[in-house]
């Protein structure tokens, strides 16, 4: 019998969140960003669940797109980082992948190849991570067309869209508009998840939601359910031991938690070896028997301790939700000093991903 530590994936919630992205995107269409193993939910599972609705996917790199094609998924796929060597361009053409070009080195690779994959150009509108400036584009675009490349679109990425108080997205939008104005026939793509929640933000032809599809809020200080999103992953395990503690008893490595009154303590079979964050300290919420309880002491590799004093009847075998529909991954991320993206993508290979309905759910 396996130890009952699972990441349960609710593809209905995924589709709900995608439909919400569509509603928020207005006349733009969202391409589903499914890089990093579908943000830890399983690349092919996520792609299959969205294939009927999302006309287009975005991944970081060729290796991820190869997995989609090997699984028989034929939708257009955009490689957000383009290729990492010249030889990959012909593979992209063969697989029908669209390649974002962001650097002069990549332009040189295009000049050196006979392959003609479909291209996008990445515009640096101020994030200064990747892309060409507006001033560079007039020297690049005609050359690509002359060389026989199909240029499908221009894209840019926002640095501060998650901060409702920042107007950086507006200034980046102005730069992008000016940079792309000379080529009205090309698609334009802006908009990570957060941009969908910014009133008045234009999303042009294609937006690129990622984290919101998985039910986590892209906005600083907000949790997914507050934004109308549904958690797709439930990370769950079970109590494997329950004991009573006397005042003064300590729990775990470093004696990092001490009972100051009689207490009931349970051990859950999940730890940082599963991707549960070790930086989540005492007070981080967990869900047991339909109630919130709190983590106590230091997270171990394979287990963690929870305070069950206020949960009468809790016993070994009880299911525990670490994050999911009852405990937002966004809330756990705050306790761990990180963001939901890191927690979701950090669930390790030891944790089986199961479809919702194939395993007993945590009681609500
Ligand atoms: C990852 C990524 C996205 C999606 O961002 P979220 O914040 O997860 O919505 C969009 N565009 C680019 C270029 C990305 O790298």
Coordinates of C-alpha atoms and ligand atoms in Angstrom, one line a residue:
X1 CA 0.0 0.0 0.0
X2 CA 1.5 3.4 -1.0
X3 CA 1.9 6.0 1.7
X4 CA -1.1 8.0 0.4
X5 CA 0.8 11.2 -0.3
X6 CA -0.6 12.5 -3.6
X7 CA -1.0 15.6 -5.7
X8 CA -4.6 15.2 -6.9
X9 CA -5.3 17.1 -10.1
X10 CA -8.8 18.5 -10.9
X11 CA -9.0 19.1 -14.6
X12 CA -12.5 20.5 -14.3
X13 CA -11.1 23.3 -12.2
X14 CA -8.4 23.8 -14.8
X15 CA -11.1 24.2 -17.5
X16 CA -13.0 26.6 -15.3
X17 CA -9.9 28.7 -14.8
X18 CA -9.2 28.7 -18.6
X19 CA -12.8 29.8 -19.3
X20 CA -12.3 32.6 -16.8
X21 CA -9.1 33.7 -18.6
X22 CA -11.2 33.8 -21.8
X23 CA -13.8 36.0 -20.2
X24 CA -11.2 38.4 -18.8
X25 CA -9.3 38.5 -22.1
X26 CA -12.2 39.9 -24.0
X27 CA -11.4 39.9 -27.7
X28 CA -8.0 38.4 -27.1
X29 CA -7.6 34.7 -27.0
X30 CA -5.5 33.1 -24.2
X31 CA -2.7 30.7 -25.2
X32 CA -2.3 28.3 -22.3
X33 CA 1.1 28.5 -20.7
X34 CA 2.0 25.0 -19.6
X35 CA 5.8 25.2 -19.2
X36 CA 7.6 23.5 -16.3
X37 CA 5.5 20.3 -16.5
X38 CA 2.3 22.3 -16.6
X39 CA 3.4 24.2 -13.5
X40 CA 3.9 20.9 -11.8
X41 CA 0.5 19.4 -12.7
X42 CA 1.7 17.2 -15.5
X43 CA 2.4 18.7 -19.0
X44 CA 0.5 16.2 -21.1
X45 CA -2.4 15.9 -18.6
X46 CA -2.9 19.7 -18.6
X47 CA -2.6 20.0 -22.4
X48 CA -5.1 17.2 -23.0
X49 CA -7.6 18.7 -20.5
X50 CA -7.3 22.1 -22.3
X51 CA -6.9 20.9 -25.9
X52 CA -10.6 21.3 -26.7
X53 CA -10.7 24.9 -25.5
X54 CA -7.2 26.4 -25.9
X55 CA -6.3 26.8 -29.5
X56 CA -2.6 27.2 -28.7
X57 CA 0.0 26.4 -26.0
X58 CA 3.2 28.0 -24.8
X59 CA 6.1 26.2 -23.3
X60 CA 9.6 27.4 -22.4
X61 CA 11.7 25.1 -24.5
X62 CA 11.9 22.4 -27.2
X63 CA 12.1 19.5 -24.8
X64 CA 8.7 20.4 -23.5
X65 CA 7.2 20.7 -26.9
X66 CA 8.6 17.4 -27.9
X67 CA 6.6 15.7 -25.1
X68 CA 3.4 17.3 -26.4
X69 CA 4.0 16.1 -30.0
X70 CA 5.0 12.6 -28.7
X71 CA 1.6 12.5 -26.9
X72 CA -0.2 13.3 -30.2
X73 CA -1.1 16.9 -29.4
X74 CA -1.1 18.8 -32.7
X75 CA -2.1 22.3 -31.5
X76 CA 0.2 25.3 -32.3
X77 CA 2.9 25.5 -29.7
X78 CA 5.1 28.6 -29.0
X79 CA 8.6 28.2 -27.6
X80 CA 8.8 31.2 -25.3
X81 CA 12.7 31.0 -25.1
X82 CA 13.1 30.0 -28.7
X83 CA 15.9 27.6 -29.4
X84 CA 19.1 27.1 -27.5
X85 CA 21.2 26.1 -30.6
X86 CA 21.0 26.5 -34.3
X87 CA 20.5 22.7 -34.9
X88 CA 17.2 22.8 -33.1
X89 CA 15.6 25.1 -35.7
X90 CA 15.0 22.3 -38.2
X91 CA 13.5 20.1 -35.4
X92 CA 11.1 23.0 -34.7
X93 CA 10.1 23.2 -38.4
X94 CA 9.5 19.4 -38.5
X95 CA 7.3 19.5 -35.4
X96 CA 5.5 22.6 -36.5
X97 CA 6.6 24.6 -33.5
X98 CA 6.6 28.4 -33.4
X99 CA 9.8 30.0 -32.2
X100 CA 10.2 33.2 -30.2
X101 CA 13.4 35.0 -31.2
X102 CA 14.8 37.3 -28.6
X103 CA 18.6 37.7 -29.3
X104 CA 21.1 38.6 -32.0
X105 CA 22.7 35.2 -31.5
X106 CA 19.4 33.6 -32.4
X107 CA 19.1 35.8 -35.5
X108 CA 22.6 34.6 -36.5
X109 CA 21.3 31.0 -36.2
X110 CA 18.4 31.9 -38.5
X111 CA 20.9 33.3 -41.0
X112 CA 22.9 30.0 -40.9
X113 CA 20.0 27.5 -41.3
X114 CA 17.9 26.2 -44.1
X115 CA 15.1 25.5 -41.7
X116 CA 12.1 27.8 -41.9
X117 CA 10.1 27.5 -38.6
X118 CA 7.4 30.1 -38.0
X119 CA 8.7 32.9 -35.8
X120 CA 7.6 35.4 -33.2
X121 CA 9.8 38.4 -32.2
X122 CA 10.2 39.2 -28.5
X123 CA 10.2 42.9 -27.8
X124 CA 12.0 44.4 -24.8
X125 CA 9.5 46.9 -23.5
X126 CA 11.3 47.6 -20.3
X127 CA 11.6 44.3 -18.3
X128 CA 15.2 44.0 -19.7
X129 CA 15.2 40.3 -19.5
X130 CA 15.0 39.3 -23.2
X131 CA 14.1 40.8 -26.5
X132 CA 14.8 43.5 -29.0
X133 CA 14.2 47.2 -28.5
X134 CA 11.8 49.2 -30.7
X135 CA 14.8 50.8 -32.4
X136 CA 16.3 47.5 -33.4
X137 CA 13.1 46.1 -35.0
X138 CA 13.1 48.0 -38.4
X139 CA 16.5 46.4 -39.2
X140 CA 15.3 42.9 -38.3
X141 CA 11.7 42.4 -39.6
X142 CA 12.3 43.0 -43.3
X143 CA 15.3 40.8 -43.4
X144 CA 13.4 37.8 -41.9
X145 CA 10.7 38.2 -44.5
X146 CA 13.2 38.5 -47.3
X147 CA 14.9 35.3 -46.1
X148 CA 11.5 33.5 -46.4
X149 CA 10.6 33.2 -42.8
X150 CA 6.9 33.5 -41.7
X151 CA 6.8 36.1 -38.9
X152 CA 3.6 35.5 -37.0
X153 CA 3.7 37.9 -34.2
X154 CA 5.4 40.2 -31.7
X155 CA 5.3 39.7 -28.0
X156 CA 6.4 41.4 -24.8
X157 CA 6.3 40.5 -21.1
X158 CA 5.4 42.7 -18.1
X159 CA 7.6 43.1 -15.1
X160 CA 5.1 44.4 -12.5
X161 CA 1.6 43.3 -13.6
X162 CA 1.1 41.5 -10.3
X163 CA 1.3 44.8 -8.3
X164 CA -2.1 46.5 -8.6
X165 CA -0.4 49.8 -7.4
X166 CA 2.2 49.8 -10.2
X167 CA 1.7 51.6 -13.5
X168 CA 4.7 49.9 -15.1
X169 CA 2.5 47.8 -17.3
X170 CA 1.0 50.9 -18.8
X171 CA 4.4 52.4 -19.7
X172 CA 5.5 49.0 -21.1
X173 CA 2.3 48.8 -23.2
X174 CA 3.0 52.2 -24.7
X175 CA 6.5 51.1 -25.6
X176 CA 5.1 47.9 -27.2
X177 CA 2.5 49.8 -29.1
X178 CA 5.0 52.1 -30.6
X179 CA 7.4 49.3 -31.3
X180 CA 4.9 47.2 -33.2
X181 CA 2.8 50.0 -35.0
X182 CA 4.6 49.6 -38.3
X183 CA 3.5 46.0 -38.7
X184 CA -0.3 45.9 -38.2
X185 CA -0.6 42.5 -40.0
X186 CA 1.3 40.7 -37.2
X187 CA -0.3 39.3 -34.1
X188 CA 0.5 40.9 -30.9
X189 CA 0.7 39.1 -27.6
X190 CA 1.1 40.5 -24.1
X191 CA -0.4 39.5 -20.8
X192 CA 0.7 37.0 -18.1
X193 CA -2.1 36.0 -15.8
X194 CA -1.8 39.2 -13.8
X195 CA -2.5 41.4 -16.8
X196 CA -5.9 39.8 -17.1
X197 CA -6.8 41.3 -13.8
X198 CA -5.7 44.8 -14.6
X199 CA -8.8 46.9 -15.7
X200 CA -8.3 48.5 -19.1
X201 CA -5.1 46.6 -20.0
X202 CA -5.2 45.7 -23.7
X203 CA -4.3 42.1 -24.4
X204 CA -4.3 42.4 -28.3
X205 CA -4.6 39.1 -30.1
X206 CA -3.2 36.5 -27.7
X207 CA -2.7 36.7 -24.0
X208 CA -0.5 34.2 -22.1
X209 CA -2.0 33.1 -18.8
X210 CA -0.1 30.6 -16.7
X211 CA -0.5 30.6 -13.0
X212 CA -4.2 31.5 -13.0
X213 CA -5.0 28.4 -15.0
X214 CA -3.9 26.4 -12.0
X215 CA -6.1 28.3 -9.6
X216 CA -3.6 30.6 -7.9
X217 CA -4.0 34.3 -7.8
X218 CA -1.4 36.2 -9.9
X219 CA -2.0 39.4 -7.8
X220 CA 0.2 40.2 -4.8
X221 CA -1.8 39.9 -1.6
X222 CA -4.7 38.0 -3.1
X223 CA -5.6 34.3 -2.9
X224 CA -7.0 32.3 -5.9
X225 CA -10.5 31.8 -4.6
X226 CA -10.8 35.5 -3.9
X227 CA -10.2 36.0 -7.7
X228 CA -12.9 33.4 -8.6
X229 CA -10.3 30.8 -9.4
X230 CA -10.4 27.1 -8.4
X231 CA -7.5 25.2 -7.0
X232 CA -6.4 22.5 -9.5
X233 CA -3.9 20.7 -7.3
X234 CA -4.7 19.3 -3.9
X235 CA -1.5 18.2 -2.1
X236 CA -2.6 15.7 0.4
X237 CA -1.2 13.1 2.8
X238 CA -2.2 11.3 5.9
X239 CA -1.6 11.4 9.6
X240 CA 0.7 8.4 10.4
X241 CA 1.0 9.0 14.2
X242 CA -0.8 11.0 16.9
X243 CA 0.6 11.5 20.4
X244 CA -0.1 13.7 23.4
X245 CA 2.6 16.0 24.7
X246 CA 3.2 17.3 28.2
X247 CA 4.1 21.0 28.9
X248 CA 7.8 21.4 28.0
X249 CA 7.9 18.6 25.5
X250 CA 9.6 19.6 22.2
X251 CA 8.9 18.4 18.6
X252 CA 11.3 17.7 15.8
X253 CA 14.8 18.7 14.7
X254 CA 16.4 21.5 16.7
X255 CA 13.6 21.2 19.4
X256 CA 12.1 23.9 17.3
X257 CA 8.6 23.8 18.9
X258 CA 7.9 23.4 22.6
X259 CA 4.5 22.7 24.1
X260 CA 3.6 25.2 26.8
X261 CA 0.4 23.3 27.8
X262 CA -0.8 19.7 27.2
X263 CA -1.1 19.2 23.5
X264 CA -2.0 16.7 20.8
X265 CA 0.5 16.4 18.0
X266 CA 0.2 14.5 14.7
X267 CA 2.8 13.5 12.1
X268 CA 1.9 13.8 8.4
X269 CA 3.8 11.7 5.8
X270 CA 5.0 14.6 3.7
X271 CA 8.1 16.8 3.8
X272 CA 10.5 18.8 1.8
X273 CA 11.6 15.7 0.0
X274 CA 8.1 15.9 -1.6
X275 CA 8.4 19.6 -2.3
X276 CA 6.6 20.9 0.8
X277 CA 8.6 24.0 1.7
X278 CA 11.0 23.7 4.6
X279 CA 10.7 27.4 5.1
X280 CA 7.0 27.0 6.1
X281 CA 7.2 27.6 9.8
X282 CA 5.0 27.1 12.8
X283 CA 1.5 28.5 12.1
X284 CA 1.4 27.5 8.4
X285 CA -2.2 26.2 7.9
X286 CA -3.1 22.6 7.0
X287 CA -6.6 21.1 6.7
X288 CA -7.6 18.1 8.9
X289 CA -11.1 16.7 9.6
X290 CA -12.8 19.7 8.0
X291 CA -10.9 22.3 10.0
X292 CA -7.8 24.4 9.8
X293 CA -4.9 23.2 12.0
X294 CA -1.4 24.5 12.1
X295 CA 2.0 23.1 11.3
X296 CA 4.4 23.1 14.2
X297 CA 8.2 23.0 14.4
X298 CA 10.6 22.3 11.5
X299 CA 9.5 20.4 8.3
X300 CA 11.6 17.2 7.9
X301 CA 12.4 15.5 4.6
X302 CA 9.6 12.9 4.8
X303 CA 7.2 14.3 7.5
X304 CA 5.9 17.3 9.3
X305 CA 4.2 17.9 12.6
X306 CA 0.7 19.5 13.1
X307 CA -1.0 20.7 16.2
X308 CA -4.2 18.7 16.7
X309 CA -5.1 20.0 20.1
X310 CA -8.2 21.7 18.8
X311 CA -9.3 18.8 16.6
X312 CA -10.9 16.2 18.7
X313 CA -10.9 12.7 17.4
X314 CA -8.0 13.2 15.0
X315 CA -6.3 9.9 14.5
X316 CA -3.7 8.1 12.4
X317 CA -5.1 7.5 8.9
X318 CA -6.9 10.9 8.7
X319 CA -6.3 12.7 5.5
X320 CA -4.6 16.0 5.6
X321 CA -4.7 18.7 2.9
X322 CA -1.4 20.7 2.7
X323 CA -2.9 22.9 -0.1
X324 CA -5.9 22.8 -2.4
X325 CA -9.5 23.9 -2.3
X326 CA -9.5 24.4 1.5
X327 CA -6.0 25.8 2.1
X328 CA -4.9 28.1 -0.8
X329 CA -1.4 27.5 -2.1
X330 CA -1.1 31.2 -2.1
X331 CA -1.5 31.3 1.7
X332 CA 1.1 28.5 2.2
X333 CA 3.5 30.5 -0.1
X334 CA 3.2 33.6 2.1
X335 CA 4.1 31.5 5.1
X336 CA 7.1 30.0 3.2
X337 CA 8.3 33.4 2.0
X338 CA 7.8 32.5 -1.7
X339 CA 5.2 32.4 -4.4
X340 CA 2.7 29.7 -5.5
X341 CA 4.7 29.2 -8.7
X342 CA 7.7 27.8 -6.8
X343 CA 5.5 25.5 -4.6
X344 CA 3.5 24.1 -7.5
X345 CA 6.5 23.5 -9.7
X346 CA 8.5 22.2 -6.8
X347 CA 6.4 19.1 -6.0
X348 CA 8.9 16.3 -6.5
X349 CA 8.8 13.2 -8.6
X350 CA 8.2 11.1 -5.5
X351 CA 4.6 12.4 -5.3
X352 CA 2.2 10.6 -7.7
X353 CA -0.1 12.9 -9.6
X354 CA -3.6 11.5 -9.7
X355 CA -6.8 12.6 -11.4
X356 CA -9.5 13.8 -9.0
X357 CA -12.0 11.1 -8.4
X358 CA -9.4 8.3 -8.4
X359 CA -8.5 8.7 -4.7
X360 CA -10.4 9.5 -1.6
X361 CA -10.8 13.3 -1.2
X362 CA -9.9 15.2 1.9
X363 CA -13.1 15.9 3.8
X364 CA -14.4 19.4 3.3
Ligands
LIG1 C1 5.7 32.1 -17.8 C2 5.3 33.1 -18.8 C3 4.0 33.5 -18.9 C4 2.9 33.1 -17.9 O1 3.0 33.9 -16.7 P1 2.0 33.7 -15.4 O2 2.5 34.7 -14.5 O3 2.3 32.3 -14.9 O4 0.7 33.9 -15.9 C5 3.6 34.4 -19.9 N1 4.6 34.9 -20.8 C6 5.8 34.5 -20.7 C7 6.8 35.0 -21.7 C8 6.3 33.6 -19.7 O5 7.5 33.3 -19.6

